[in-house]
Amino acid sequence: QVQLVESGGGLVQAGGSLRLSCAASGGTFSTYTMAWFRQAPGKDREFVAAIRWGGGITNYADSVKGRFTISTDNAKNTVYLQMNSLKPEDTAVYYCAARIGSVYVNKASYNYWGQGTQVTVSS
C-alpha cells in the first residue's frame, strides 16, 4: 500500500525559503506522477506542482512559477518542493499526492495522499 509522509513545514518570514519533503513507500514509483497541493483555511485544496517520476516532466500553478521547484530523489523515493520568495498568501497545509500515469492538476485524479504539513508565512 502506498504511503506518503510529508515533512519540512514551519513558520517563515515573507521572502524566506522552505523545503518540503515527501517520503514515498509501497509502490513502484517509476510509473507515478507526484504532486503537491495546498489548502488554506476556508479555501478549496489547490494544485501547486507536479512531476512525472523518472521522466522529469513538471507542471506548476501560475501562482508559484519561478518561486517553487519540484524534484525527486530516486534513491530515497522522496519528492521535494523547494519554496523560495515565500509570500503570506502561500500559507496553507501542503499535501503530497500520487497517481499512476500522467501529470494532472485535478486533485480528484490522485489516489494517494499524505497527512499534510503546515506552512505559515508571516508578513
PDB file of C-alpha atoms in Angstrom:
ATOM      1  CA  GLN A   1       0.000   0.000   0.000  1.00  0.00           C
ATOM      2  CA  VAL A   2       1.341   3.400  -0.994  1.00  0.00           C
ATOM      3  CA  GLN A   3       2.203   5.669   1.901  1.00  0.00           C
ATOM      4  CA  LEU A   4       3.269   9.301   1.694  1.00  0.00           C
ATOM      5  CA  VAL A   5       4.795  11.164   4.621  1.00  0.00           C
ATOM      6  CA  GLU A   6       5.431  14.906   4.405  1.00  0.00           C
ATOM      7  CA  SER A   7       7.872  16.920   6.458  1.00  0.00           C
ATOM      8  CA  GLY A   8       9.614  20.279   6.405  1.00  0.00           C
ATOM      9  CA  GLY A   9       6.800  22.685   7.109  1.00  0.00           C
ATOM     10  CA  GLY A  10       7.098  25.527   9.583  1.00  0.00           C
ATOM     11  CA  LEU A  11       6.954  29.260  10.201  1.00  0.00           C
ATOM     12  CA  VAL A  12       8.972  31.577   7.965  1.00  0.00           C
ATOM     13  CA  GLN A  13       9.037  35.294   7.256  1.00  0.00           C
ATOM     14  CA  ALA A  14       7.942  36.677   3.911  1.00  0.00           C
ATOM     15  CA  GLY A  15      10.767  36.418   1.402  1.00  0.00           C
ATOM     16  CA  GLY A  16      12.203  33.346   3.083  1.00  0.00           C
ATOM     17  CA  SER A  17      12.537  29.750   1.908  1.00  0.00           C
ATOM     18  CA  LEU A  18      11.433  26.283   2.973  1.00  0.00           C
ATOM     19  CA  ARG A  19      11.925  22.838   1.515  1.00  0.00           C
ATOM     20  CA  LEU A  20       9.178  20.278   1.908  1.00  0.00           C
ATOM     21  CA  SER A  21       9.876  16.556   1.628  1.00  0.00           C
ATOM     22  CA  CYS A  22       7.550  13.676   0.838  1.00  0.00           C
ATOM     23  CA  ALA A  23       8.853  10.182   1.577  1.00  0.00           C
ATOM     24  CA  ALA A  24       7.050   7.601  -0.536  1.00  0.00           C
ATOM     25  CA  SER A  25       6.819   3.855   0.083  1.00  0.00           C
ATOM     26  CA  GLY A  26       4.815   0.831  -1.005  1.00  0.00           C
ATOM     27  CA  GLY A  27       4.803   1.392  -4.766  1.00  0.00           C
ATOM     28  CA  THR A  28       6.822   1.189  -7.987  1.00  0.00           C
ATOM     29  CA  PHE A  29       7.182   4.917  -8.347  1.00  0.00           C
ATOM     30  CA  SER A  30       8.846   4.992 -11.765  1.00  0.00           C
ATOM     31  CA  THR A  31       5.321   4.905 -13.226  1.00  0.00           C
ATOM     32  CA  TYR A  32       3.863   7.553 -10.927  1.00  0.00           C
ATOM     33  CA  THR A  33       3.211  11.254 -11.037  1.00  0.00           C
ATOM     34  CA  MET A  34       3.861  13.003  -7.740  1.00  0.00           C
ATOM     35  CA  ALA A  35       2.267  16.306  -6.838  1.00  0.00           C
ATOM     36  CA  TRP A  36       1.934  18.942  -4.173  1.00  0.00           C
ATOM     37  CA  PHE A  37      -1.383  20.555  -3.325  1.00  0.00           C
ATOM     38  CA  ARG A  38      -2.207  23.102  -0.662  1.00  0.00           C
ATOM     39  CA  GLN A  39      -5.253  24.135   1.297  1.00  0.00           C
ATOM     40  CA  ALA A  40      -5.648  27.442   3.101  1.00  0.00           C
ATOM     41  CA  PRO A  41      -8.316  27.925   5.790  1.00  0.00           C
ATOM     42  CA  GLY A  42     -11.755  28.264   4.244  1.00  0.00           C
ATOM     43  CA  LYS A  43     -10.492  27.529   0.740  1.00  0.00           C
ATOM     44  CA  ASP A  44     -10.523  24.567  -1.579  1.00  0.00           C
ATOM     45  CA  ARG A  45      -7.453  22.371  -1.985  1.00  0.00           C
ATOM     46  CA  GLU A  46      -5.475  23.671  -4.943  1.00  0.00           C
ATOM     47  CA  PHE A  47      -2.776  22.337  -7.232  1.00  0.00           C
ATOM     48  CA  VAL A  48       0.762  23.622  -6.659  1.00  0.00           C
ATOM     49  CA  ALA A  49       3.182  21.474  -8.676  1.00  0.00           C
ATOM     50  CA  ALA A  50       3.612  18.010 -10.157  1.00  0.00           C
ATOM     51  CA  ILE A  51       6.395  15.878 -11.589  1.00  0.00           C
ATOM     52  CA  ARG A  52       6.438  12.660 -13.568  1.00  0.00           C
ATOM     53  CA  TRP A  53       8.808  10.388 -11.666  1.00  0.00           C
ATOM     54  CA  GLY A  54      11.797   9.457 -13.779  1.00  0.00           C
ATOM     55  CA  GLY A  55      10.716  11.497 -16.792  1.00  0.00           C
ATOM     56  CA  GLY A  56      11.216  14.934 -15.338  1.00  0.00           C
ATOM     57  CA  ILE A  57       8.019  16.383 -16.814  1.00  0.00           C
ATOM     58  CA  THR A  58       6.812  19.114 -14.498  1.00  0.00           C
ATOM     59  CA  ASN A  59       3.828  21.422 -14.172  1.00  0.00           C
ATOM     60  CA  TYR A  60       3.338  24.400 -11.879  1.00  0.00           C
ATOM     61  CA  ALA A  61       0.471  26.598 -10.834  1.00  0.00           C
ATOM     62  CA  ASP A  62       0.869  30.124 -12.183  1.00  0.00           C
ATOM     63  CA  SER A  63       0.957  31.485  -8.638  1.00  0.00           C
ATOM     64  CA  VAL A  64       4.195  29.634  -7.819  1.00  0.00           C
ATOM     65  CA  LYS A  65       6.045  29.600 -11.154  1.00  0.00           C
ATOM     66  CA  GLY A  66       9.562  30.937 -10.794  1.00  0.00           C
ATOM     67  CA  ARG A  67       9.454  30.613  -6.995  1.00  0.00           C
ATOM     68  CA  PHE A  68       8.826  26.908  -6.330  1.00  0.00           C
ATOM     69  CA  THR A  69      10.689  23.897  -7.713  1.00  0.00           C
ATOM     70  CA  ILE A  70       9.542  20.276  -7.540  1.00  0.00           C
ATOM     71  CA  SER A  71      12.113  17.480  -7.787  1.00  0.00           C
ATOM     72  CA  THR A  72      12.653  13.823  -6.968  1.00  0.00           C
ATOM     73  CA  ASP A  73      15.434  11.779  -5.418  1.00  0.00           C
ATOM     74  CA  ASN A  74      15.020   8.317  -6.890  1.00  0.00           C
ATOM     75  CA  ALA A  75      17.455   6.675  -4.492  1.00  0.00           C
ATOM     76  CA  LYS A  76      15.499   7.937  -1.490  1.00  0.00           C
ATOM     77  CA  ASN A  77      11.994   7.649  -3.019  1.00  0.00           C
ATOM     78  CA  THR A  78      11.473  11.228  -1.946  1.00  0.00           C
ATOM     79  CA  VAL A  79       9.819  14.200  -3.614  1.00  0.00           C
ATOM     80  CA  TYR A  80      10.812  17.738  -2.698  1.00  0.00           C
ATOM     81  CA  LEU A  81       9.201  21.124  -3.020  1.00  0.00           C
ATOM     82  CA  GLN A  82      11.713  23.944  -2.752  1.00  0.00           C
ATOM     83  CA  MET A  83       9.830  27.131  -1.958  1.00  0.00           C
ATOM     84  CA  ASN A  84      11.615  30.466  -2.337  1.00  0.00           C
ATOM     85  CA  SER A  85      10.436  34.078  -2.073  1.00  0.00           C
ATOM     86  CA  LEU A  86       7.565  32.977   0.108  1.00  0.00           C
ATOM     87  CA  LYS A  87       4.546  35.226   0.494  1.00  0.00           C
ATOM     88  CA  PRO A  88       1.857  35.355   3.200  1.00  0.00           C
ATOM     89  CA  GLU A  89      -0.628  34.026   0.637  1.00  0.00           C
ATOM     90  CA  ASP A  90       1.430  30.818   0.454  1.00  0.00           C
ATOM     91  CA  THR A  91       0.267  29.997   3.986  1.00  0.00           C
ATOM     92  CA  ALA A  92      -1.565  26.669   3.887  1.00  0.00           C
ATOM     93  CA  VAL A  93      -1.393  22.989   4.716  1.00  0.00           C
ATOM     94  CA  TYR A  94       0.673  21.379   1.974  1.00  0.00           C
ATOM     95  CA  TYR A  95      -0.194  17.858   0.864  1.00  0.00           C
ATOM     96  CA  CYS A  96       1.814  15.350  -1.132  1.00  0.00           C
ATOM     97  CA  ALA A  97      -0.183  13.238  -3.592  1.00  0.00           C
ATOM     98  CA  ALA A  98       0.486  10.413  -6.038  1.00  0.00           C
ATOM     99  CA  ARG A  99      -1.188   8.839  -9.038  1.00  0.00           C
ATOM    100  CA  ILE A 100      -0.196   6.213 -11.594  1.00  0.00           C
ATOM    101  CA  GLY A 101       0.312   7.764 -15.010  1.00  0.00           C
ATOM    102  CA  SER A 102       0.497  11.239 -16.492  1.00  0.00           C
ATOM    103  CA  VAL A 103       0.658  14.660 -14.865  1.00  0.00           C
ATOM    104  CA  TYR A 104      -2.763  16.040 -13.922  1.00  0.00           C
ATOM    105  CA  VAL A 105      -3.676  19.167 -11.978  1.00  0.00           C
ATOM    106  CA  ASN A 106      -7.083  17.920 -10.850  1.00  0.00           C
ATOM    107  CA  LYS A 107      -6.959  16.693  -7.252  1.00  0.00           C
ATOM    108  CA  ALA A 108      -9.631  14.081  -7.992  1.00  0.00           C
ATOM    109  CA  SER A 109      -7.110  12.323 -10.254  1.00  0.00           C
ATOM    110  CA  TYR A 110      -4.804  11.491  -7.340  1.00  0.00           C
ATOM    111  CA  ASN A 111      -5.311   8.253  -5.449  1.00  0.00           C
ATOM    112  CA  TYR A 112      -2.859   8.614  -2.596  1.00  0.00           C
ATOM    113  CA  TRP A 113      -2.394  11.443  -0.126  1.00  0.00           C
ATOM    114  CA  GLY A 114      -0.152  12.309   2.775  1.00  0.00           C
ATOM    115  CA  GLN A 115      -1.317  13.786   6.050  1.00  0.00           C
ATOM    116  CA  GLY A 116      -0.148  17.305   5.241  1.00  0.00           C
ATOM    117  CA  THR A 117       2.380  19.736   6.688  1.00  0.00           C
ATOM    118  CA  GLN A 118       1.651  23.290   7.787  1.00  0.00           C
ATOM    119  CA  VAL A 119       3.456  26.203   6.149  1.00  0.00           C
ATOM    120  CA  THR A 120       2.946  29.631   7.686  1.00  0.00           C
ATOM    121  CA  VAL A 121       4.448  32.765   6.133  1.00  0.00           C
ATOM    122  CA  SER A 122       4.414  35.873   8.291  1.00  0.00           C
ATOM    123  CA  SER A 123       4.401  39.375   6.828  1.00  0.00           C
TER     124      SER A 123
END
